[in-house]
PDB file of C-alpha atoms in Angstrom:
ATOM      1  CA  MET A  47       0.095   0.180   0.072  1.00  0.00           C
ATOM      2  CA  SER A  48       1.332   3.097  -0.633  1.00  0.00           C
ATOM      3  CA  SER A  49       0.880   6.819   1.312  1.00  0.00           C
ATOM      4  CA  THR A  50      -2.099   8.921   0.490  1.00  0.00           C
ATOM      5  CA  PRO A  51      -0.481  12.530  -0.510  1.00  0.00           C
ATOM      6  CA  PRO A  52      -1.876  14.867   2.294  1.00  0.00           C
ATOM      7  CA  ALA A  53      -5.119  16.885   1.158  1.00  0.00           C
ATOM      8  CA  PRO A  54      -5.057  20.496   1.333  1.00  0.00           C
ATOM      9  CA  ALA A  55      -4.520  22.349   4.700  1.00  0.00           C
ATOM     10  CA  ALA A  56      -6.629  24.167   6.271  1.00  0.00           C
ATOM     11  CA  PRO A  57      -5.011  27.146   7.787  1.00  0.00           C
ATOM     12  CA  HIS A  58      -3.577  26.789  11.173  1.00  0.00           C
ATOM     13  CA  ARG A  59      -5.269  29.058  13.575  1.00  0.00           C
ATOM     14  CA  ALA A  60      -1.793  30.827  14.771  1.00  0.00           C
ATOM     15  CA  GLU A  61      -2.016  31.854  10.725  1.00  0.00           C
ATOM     16  CA  ILE A  62      -5.244  33.322  10.515  1.00  0.00           C
ATOM     17  CA  GLU A  63      -4.370  35.195  13.903  1.00  0.00           C
ATOM     18  CA  HIS A  64      -0.751  36.614  12.826  1.00  0.00           C
ATOM     19  CA  VAL A  65      -3.222  38.178   9.243  1.00  0.00           C
ATOM     20  CA  VAL A  66      -5.847  39.307  11.646  1.00  0.00           C
ATOM     21  CA  ARG A  67      -3.952  41.053  14.284  1.00  0.00           C
ATOM     22  CA  ARG A  68      -1.515  42.585  11.131  1.00  0.00           C
ATOM     23  CA  LEU A  69      -5.074  43.557   9.551  1.00  0.00           C
ATOM     24  CA  LEU A  70      -6.475  44.731  13.160  1.00  0.00           C
ATOM     25  CA  TYR A  71      -3.102  47.148  14.001  1.00  0.00           C
ATOM     26  CA  GLN A  72      -3.003  48.160  10.433  1.00  0.00           C
ATOM     27  CA  ARG A  73      -6.748  49.699  10.490  1.00  0.00           C
ATOM     28  CA  LEU A  74      -6.581  52.026  13.689  1.00  0.00           C
ATOM     29  CA  GLY A  75      -3.234  53.224  12.088  1.00  0.00           C
ATOM     30  CA  GLN A  76      -1.439  52.062  15.070  1.00  0.00           C
ATOM     31  CA  PRO A  77       2.995  50.438  14.931  1.00  0.00           C
ATOM     32  CA  LEU A  78       3.103  46.636  14.424  1.00  0.00           C
ATOM     33  CA  PRO A  79       4.578  45.082  17.271  1.00  0.00           C
ATOM     34  CA  ARG A  80       7.627  42.602  15.361  1.00  0.00           C
ATOM     35  CA  SER A  81       5.400  39.476  16.511  1.00  0.00           C
ATOM     36  CA  ALA A  82       3.063  41.145  13.365  1.00  0.00           C
ATOM     37  CA  ARG A  83       5.569  42.275  11.065  1.00  0.00           C
ATOM     38  CA  ALA A  84       6.978  39.011  10.829  1.00  0.00           C
ATOM     39  CA  PRO A  85       6.363  36.928   7.024  1.00  0.00           C
ATOM     40  CA  ARG A  86       4.392  33.827   9.618  1.00  0.00           C
ATOM     41  CA  PRO A  87       3.227  33.598  12.766  1.00  0.00           C
ATOM     42  CA  LEU A  88       5.687  30.988  15.223  1.00  0.00           C
ATOM     43  CA  ILE A  89       4.448  28.430  16.058  1.00  0.00           C
ATOM     44  CA  VAL A  90       5.935  25.907  19.033  1.00  0.00           C
ATOM     45  CA  ASN A  91       5.172  22.148  19.238  1.00  0.00           C
ATOM     46  CA  VAL A  92       6.195  19.849  22.051  1.00  0.00           C
ATOM     47  CA  SER A  93       8.205  16.752  19.953  1.00  0.00           C
ATOM     48  CA  ALA A  94       7.558  13.766  21.531  1.00  0.00           C
ATOM     49  CA  ARG A  95       9.740  10.827  21.273  1.00  0.00           C
ATOM     50  CA  HIS A  96       9.939   9.135  18.688  1.00  0.00           C
ATOM     51  CA  CYS A  97      11.823   7.403  15.604  1.00  0.00           C
ATOM     52  CA  HIS A  98      12.986   7.955  11.891  1.00  0.00           C
ATOM     53  CA  LEU A  99      13.813   5.030   9.976  1.00  0.00           C
ATOM     54  CA  THR A 100      14.524   4.271   6.541  1.00  0.00           C
ATOM     55  CA  PRO A 101      12.294   1.815   3.505  1.00  0.00           C
ATOM     56  CA  GLN A 102      14.489  -0.686   4.491  1.00  0.00           C
ATOM     57  CA  ALA A 103      14.404  -0.280   8.196  1.00  0.00           C
ATOM     58  CA  VAL A 104      10.258  -0.295   7.548  1.00  0.00           C
ATOM     59  CA  GLU A 105      10.894  -4.325   5.789  1.00  0.00           C
ATOM     60  CA  THR A 106      13.176  -5.500   8.215  1.00  0.00           C
ATOM     61  CA  LEU A 107      10.282  -4.892  11.117  1.00  0.00           C
ATOM     62  CA  PHE A 108       6.756  -4.958   9.600  1.00  0.00           C
ATOM     63  CA  GLY A 109       7.136  -7.218   6.511  1.00  0.00           C
ATOM     64  CA  ARG A 110       8.710  -6.669   2.617  1.00  0.00           C
ATOM     65  CA  GLY A 111       6.911  -4.340   0.725  1.00  0.00           C
ATOM     66  CA  HIS A 112       5.765  -2.442   3.857  1.00  0.00           C
ATOM     67  CA  GLN A 113       5.214   0.859   3.673  1.00  0.00           C
ATOM     68  CA  LEU A 114       4.081   3.849   6.429  1.00  0.00           C
ATOM     69  CA  GLN A 115       0.619   4.762   6.760  1.00  0.00           C
ATOM     70  CA  PRO A 116      -0.272   8.037   8.194  1.00  0.00           C
ATOM     71  CA  LYS A 117      -1.894   8.917  10.896  1.00  0.00           C
ATOM     72  CA  LYS A 118      -1.428  12.051  11.294  1.00  0.00           C
ATOM     73  CA  TRP A 119      -0.230  15.296   8.898  1.00  0.00           C
ATOM     74  CA  LEU A 120       2.253  17.361  11.217  1.00  0.00           C
ATOM     75  CA  TYR A 121       2.299  21.054  10.427  1.00  0.00           C
ATOM     76  CA  GLN A 122       4.983  20.589   7.766  1.00  0.00           C
ATOM     77  CA  ALA A 123       4.657  19.649   4.937  1.00  0.00           C
ATOM     78  CA  GLY A 124       4.664  15.968   3.862  1.00  0.00           C
ATOM     79  CA  GLN A 125       5.656  15.521   7.028  1.00  0.00           C
ATOM     80  CA  PHE A 126       3.299  12.904   9.712  1.00  0.00           C
ATOM     81  CA  ALA A 127       2.759  10.381  12.849  1.00  0.00           C
ATOM     82  CA  ALA A 128       2.568   6.848  10.683  1.00  0.00           C
ATOM     83  CA  GLU A 129      -0.150   4.400  11.740  1.00  0.00           C
ATOM     84  CA  GLU A 130       3.167   2.188  13.055  1.00  0.00           C
ATOM     85  CA  THR A 131       5.275   1.760  16.136  1.00  0.00           C
ATOM     86  CA  VAL A 132       7.945  -0.344  17.451  1.00  0.00           C
ATOM     87  CA  THR A 133       9.259  -0.972  21.043  1.00  0.00           C
ATOM     88  CA  LEU A 134      12.571   0.265  21.526  1.00  0.00           C
ATOM     89  CA  ILE A 135      14.085  -1.994  23.775  1.00  0.00           C
ATOM     90  CA  GLY A 136      17.412   0.079  26.181  1.00  0.00           C
ATOM     91  CA  PRO A 137      20.419  -1.338  28.136  1.00  0.00           C
ATOM     92  CA  ARG A 138      18.659  -1.525  31.112  1.00  0.00           C
ATOM     93  CA  SER A 139      16.515  -4.202  29.104  1.00  0.00           C
ATOM     94  CA  ARG A 140      13.941  -1.742  29.815  1.00  0.00           C
ATOM     95  CA  VAL A 141      11.214  -0.701  27.042  1.00  0.00           C
ATOM     96  CA  ILE A 142       8.943   1.894  25.632  1.00  0.00           C
ATOM     97  CA  SER A 143       6.400   0.135  23.828  1.00  0.00           C
ATOM     98  CA  ASN A 144       4.371   1.658  20.627  1.00  0.00           C
ATOM     99  CA  LEU A 145       7.020   3.813  20.245  1.00  0.00           C
ATOM    100  CA  ARG A 146       6.096   6.001  17.092  1.00  0.00           C
ATOM    101  CA  ILE A 147       7.719   6.714  14.285  1.00  0.00           C
ATOM    102  CA  LEU A 148       7.293   9.904  12.027  1.00  0.00           C
ATOM    103  CA  GLY A 149       7.198  10.010   8.229  1.00  0.00           C
ATOM    104  CA  PRO A 150       8.170   9.759   5.346  1.00  0.00           C
ATOM    105  CA  CYS A 151      11.253   6.863   5.548  1.00  0.00           C
ATOM    106  CA  ARG A 152      14.569   8.646   5.894  1.00  0.00           C
ATOM    107  CA  ASP A 153      17.959   7.832   4.385  1.00  0.00           C
ATOM    108  CA  LEU A 154      18.498   6.918   8.392  1.00  0.00           C
ATOM    109  CA  ASN A 155      17.256   5.471  10.910  1.00  0.00           C
ATOM    110  CA  GLN A 156      17.142   7.205  14.087  1.00  0.00           C
ATOM    111  CA  VAL A 157      16.145   7.487  17.912  1.00  0.00           C
ATOM    112  CA  GLU A 158      14.662  10.763  19.865  1.00  0.00           C
ATOM    113  CA  LEU A 159      14.016  10.906  23.692  1.00  0.00           C
ATOM    114  CA  ALA A 160      13.779  13.545  26.230  1.00  0.00           C
ATOM    115  CA  ASN A 161      16.544  13.100  28.671  1.00  0.00           C
ATOM    116  CA  THR A 162      14.001  11.343  30.901  1.00  0.00           C
ATOM    117  CA  ASP A 163      13.270   8.392  29.137  1.00  0.00           C
ATOM    118  CA  ALA A 164      17.250   8.441  28.143  1.00  0.00           C
ATOM    119  CA  ILE A 165      17.619   7.455  32.225  1.00  0.00           C
ATOM    120  CA  SER A 166      14.635   5.969  32.002  1.00  0.00           C
ATOM    121  CA  LEU A 167      15.821   3.097  29.823  1.00  0.00           C
ATOM    122  CA  GLY A 168      19.939   3.471  30.264  1.00  0.00           C
ATOM    123  CA  PHE A 169      20.904   5.425  27.598  1.00  0.00           C
ATOM    124  CA  GLU A 170      23.582   8.249  27.515  1.00  0.00           C
ATOM    125  CA  ALA A 171      22.117   9.797  24.858  1.00  0.00           C
ATOM    126  CA  PRO A 172      23.782  13.329  23.334  1.00  0.00           C
ATOM    127  CA  VAL A 173      22.322  16.659  22.352  1.00  0.00           C
ATOM    128  CA  ARG A 174      22.298  16.380  18.550  1.00  0.00           C
ATOM    129  CA  ALA A 175      21.043  18.100  15.333  1.00  0.00           C
ATOM    130  CA  SER A 176      18.974  15.965  13.991  1.00  0.00           C
ATOM    131  CA  GLY A 177      20.776  13.455  11.677  1.00  0.00           C
ATOM    132  CA  ASP A 178      24.405  13.837  13.329  1.00  0.00           C
ATOM    133  CA  ILE A 179      24.096  10.606  15.098  1.00  0.00           C
ATOM    134  CA  LYS A 180      27.882   9.083  14.931  1.00  0.00           C
ATOM    135  CA  GLY A 181      29.106   7.829  17.799  1.00  0.00           C
ATOM    136  CA  THR A 182      25.703   7.441  20.438  1.00  0.00           C
ATOM    137  CA  PRO A 183      24.090   4.780  21.777  1.00  0.00           C
ATOM    138  CA  GLY A 184      22.556   2.285  19.966  1.00  0.00           C
ATOM    139  CA  CYS A 185      19.798   0.569  20.922  1.00  0.00           C
ATOM    140  CA  MET A 186      17.457  -3.086  19.600  1.00  0.00           C
ATOM    141  CA  LEU A 187      13.797  -1.901  17.624  1.00  0.00           C
ATOM    142  CA  MET A 188      10.791  -4.875  17.884  1.00  0.00           C
ATOM    143  CA  GLY A 189       8.215  -4.993  14.965  1.00  0.00           C
ATOM    144  CA  PRO A 190       5.200  -7.271  14.308  1.00  0.00           C
ATOM    145  CA  VAL A 191       7.375  -8.977  12.136  1.00  0.00           C
ATOM    146  CA  GLY A 192      11.423  -8.544  12.822  1.00  0.00           C
ATOM    147  CA  PHE A 193      14.025  -7.352  15.605  1.00  0.00           C
ATOM    148  CA  LEU A 194      16.409  -4.905  13.940  1.00  0.00           C
ATOM    149  CA  GLU A 195      20.098  -3.478  16.223  1.00  0.00           C
ATOM    150  CA  LEU A 196      20.690  -0.037  15.873  1.00  0.00           C
ATOM    151  CA  PRO A 197      24.363   0.568  16.097  1.00  0.00           C
ATOM    152  CA  GLN A 198      24.158   3.792  16.501  1.00  0.00           C
ATOM    153  CA  GLY A 199      21.433   6.452  16.053  1.00  0.00           C
ATOM    154  CA  VAL A 200      20.223   7.386  19.956  1.00  0.00           C
ATOM    155  CA  ILE A 201      19.858  11.113  20.377  1.00  0.00           C
ATOM    156  CA  ARG A 202      18.587  14.214  22.524  1.00  0.00           C
ATOM    157  CA  ALA A 203      17.564  16.170  19.838  1.00  0.00           C
ATOM    158  CA  ALA A 204      18.696  20.028  19.881  1.00  0.00           C
ATOM    159  CA  PRO A 205      15.816  22.536  20.099  1.00  0.00           C
ATOM    160  CA  HIS A 206      15.537  23.733  16.896  1.00  0.00           C
ATOM    161  CA  VAL A 207      13.393  26.221  14.837  1.00  0.00           C
ATOM    162  CA  HIS A 208      12.006  25.504  11.408  1.00  0.00           C
ATOM    163  CA  MET A 209      12.839  28.181   9.430  1.00  0.00           C
ATOM    164  CA  HIS A 210      11.280  29.600   5.613  1.00  0.00           C
ATOM    165  CA  PRO A 211      14.526  31.702   4.142  1.00  0.00           C
ATOM    166  CA  ASP A 212      12.252  34.711   4.455  1.00  0.00           C
ATOM    167  CA  ASP A 213      11.714  34.053   7.996  1.00  0.00           C
ATOM    168  CA  ALA A 214      15.590  33.206   8.424  1.00  0.00           C
ATOM    169  CA  ALA A 215      16.363  37.413   6.990  1.00  0.00           C
ATOM    170  CA  PHE A 216      13.636  38.691   9.147  1.00  0.00           C
ATOM    171  CA  TYR A 217      15.054  37.145  12.462  1.00  0.00           C
ATOM    172  CA  GLY A 218      18.764  37.915  10.666  1.00  0.00           C
ATOM    173  CA  VAL A 219      19.692  34.076  11.451  1.00  0.00           C
ATOM    174  CA  LYS A 220      21.568  31.558   8.803  1.00  0.00           C
ATOM    175  CA  PRO A 221      21.644  28.139   8.782  1.00  0.00           C
ATOM    176  CA  GLY A 222      23.115  26.265  11.571  1.00  0.00           C
ATOM    177  CA  SER A 223      23.401  29.468  13.679  1.00  0.00           C
ATOM    178  CA  PHE A 224      21.486  30.114  17.383  1.00  0.00           C
ATOM    179  CA  ILE A 225      18.793  32.187  18.366  1.00  0.00           C
ATOM    180  CA  HIS A 226      16.927  33.139  21.500  1.00  0.00           C
ATOM    181  CA  LEU A 227      12.578  31.390  22.287  1.00  0.00           C
ATOM    182  CA  ARG A 228      11.480  33.347  24.390  1.00  0.00           C
ATOM    183  CA  VAL A 229       8.712  32.124  26.753  1.00  0.00           C
ATOM    184  CA  GLY A 230       6.148  33.831  28.768  1.00  0.00           C
ATOM    185  CA  GLY A 231       3.821  32.621  30.984  1.00  0.00           C
ATOM    186  CA  PRO A 232       3.403  31.924  35.264  1.00  0.00           C
ATOM    187  CA  CYS A 233       6.720  29.179  34.097  1.00  0.00           C
ATOM    188  CA  ALA A 234       8.231  32.020  31.710  1.00  0.00           C
ATOM    189  CA  MET A 235      11.831  30.921  30.680  1.00  0.00           C
ATOM    190  CA  THR A 236      14.232  31.574  28.158  1.00  0.00           C
ATOM    191  CA  PHE A 237      15.891  28.776  25.505  1.00  0.00           C
ATOM    192  CA  ASP A 238      19.273  29.907  24.504  1.00  0.00           C
ATOM    193  CA  ARG A 239      20.207  27.756  21.908  1.00  0.00           C
ATOM    194  CA  MET A 240      17.708  27.874  19.752  1.00  0.00           C
ATOM    195  CA  LEU A 241      19.276  25.934  16.789  1.00  0.00           C
ATOM    196  CA  VAL A 242      18.624  26.947  13.621  1.00  0.00           C
ATOM    197  CA  ARG A 243      17.798  25.420  10.566  1.00  0.00           C
ATOM    198  CA  VAL A 244      16.277  27.323   7.028  1.00  0.00           C
ATOM    199  CA  SER A 245      14.602  25.750   3.887  1.00  0.00           C
ATOM    200  CA  PRO A 246      12.684  26.423   1.064  1.00  0.00           C
ATOM    201  CA  ASP A 247      10.348  23.821   2.118  1.00  0.00           C
ATOM    202  CA  PHE A 248      10.084  25.219   5.910  1.00  0.00           C
ATOM    203  CA  LYS A 249       7.097  26.574   7.486  1.00  0.00           C
ATOM    204  CA  LEU A 250       8.386  28.334  10.484  1.00  0.00           C
ATOM    205  CA  GLU A 251       8.279  26.272  13.504  1.00  0.00           C
ATOM    206  CA  VAL A 252       9.936  26.001  16.983  1.00  0.00           C
ATOM    207  CA  HIS A 253       9.870  21.915  18.213  1.00  0.00           C
ATOM    208  CA  ILE A 254      11.362  21.416  21.420  1.00  0.00           C
ATOM    209  CA  ASP A 255      11.251  18.101  23.653  1.00  0.00           C
ATOM    210  CA  THR A 256       8.182  17.106  26.414  1.00  0.00           C
ATOM    211  CA  ASP A 257      10.959  17.314  29.065  1.00  0.00           C
ATOM    212  CA  GLU A 258      11.447  21.079  27.914  1.00  0.00           C
ATOM    213  CA  GLY A 259       7.269  21.631  27.484  1.00  0.00           C
ATOM    214  CA  ASN A 260       6.991  20.484  30.553  1.00  0.00           C
ATOM    215  CA  ALA A 261       9.000  23.119  32.271  1.00  0.00           C
ATOM    216  CA  CYS A 262       8.032  25.891  31.095  1.00  0.00           C
ATOM    217  CA  GLY A 263       4.864  24.823  31.442  1.00  0.00           C
ATOM    218  CA  LEU A 264       3.730  25.096  27.611  1.00  0.00           C
ATOM    219  CA  THR A 265       0.225  25.539  26.333  1.00  0.00           C
ATOM    220  CA  PRO A 266      -1.580  26.423  22.897  1.00  0.00           C
ATOM    221  CA  GLY A 267      -2.347  30.034  24.718  1.00  0.00           C
ATOM    222  CA  THR A 268       1.432  30.852  26.211  1.00  0.00           C
ATOM    223  CA  PRO A 269       3.141  34.225  24.606  1.00  0.00           C
ATOM    224  CA  CYS A 270       6.000  32.987  22.820  1.00  0.00           C
ATOM    225  CA  GLU A 271       8.856  35.146  20.806  1.00  0.00           C
ATOM    226  CA  LEU A 272      12.308  34.264  19.192  1.00  0.00           C
ATOM    227  CA  VAL A 273      14.311  36.700  19.439  1.00  0.00           C
ATOM    228  CA  PRO A 274      17.914  37.733  17.125  1.00  0.00           C
TER     229      PRO A 274
END
C-alpha cells in the first residue's frame, strides 16, 4: 500500500490570528509589533519521543514491501505521524512500547528521546542536531515481524526552529546558527540555544521535547517569541 498525499490543509489557527492581528493594527493606524511584522506566525510544538526509519528498516520490522501509513499529518508539509509503532529496548532491558514512527522514510535510522526517557532506559544520549548520529548509542527495535539492531542513532534532539528563507532574513540568522526563544506564562524562561534550520519547504515552527515543554509550562495559549 502507498501513502495517500495530504489533502490541502486548512490554515492553522495561529496563521489566521497573525493575519487578523496585522490587519487590525493597520486599520487602527498603530505601528506593528515585531511579532506582527514577521512573515509568518510562530508555532511552538512539543515533539514527543519518536523514531525515523529507512525503507529497509521498515521492511525488516513490518514485512517485505511494507510502507508507512499516515495517522496524522504534521505542521511541516509532507511530514506525518505514522500508524506504525515499534518497541524500543534499552541497555537495561527496559522498554518503551508504541514508539511512534514519523514519516516519510529517511536515509538513516534515528531515535529521538527526552532526557527523562533516556535516563529511564539507561542511555547516555547526547544532544544532537537531527542526522548527526556519529558516536551515539545504539538500541534494539522490535516490530511485528522482526528485530532491528541499530549500532547508533539514539539522541536527544537539540531544540530547534524550522524557518523559511524569508523568516531567516527577517530574524537575521543563518542555517546552523542559534536564536533565543522567549517563553512567557507562569513558568517563563528563555531557551538560549535554539538551533536554526532553513529550507524553502519549511514553515516557521519551533520543536522542543516533552521535558522542555513541561519545564516551561507550554500550552496552546502560552506567549512565545524569537529573539535574535
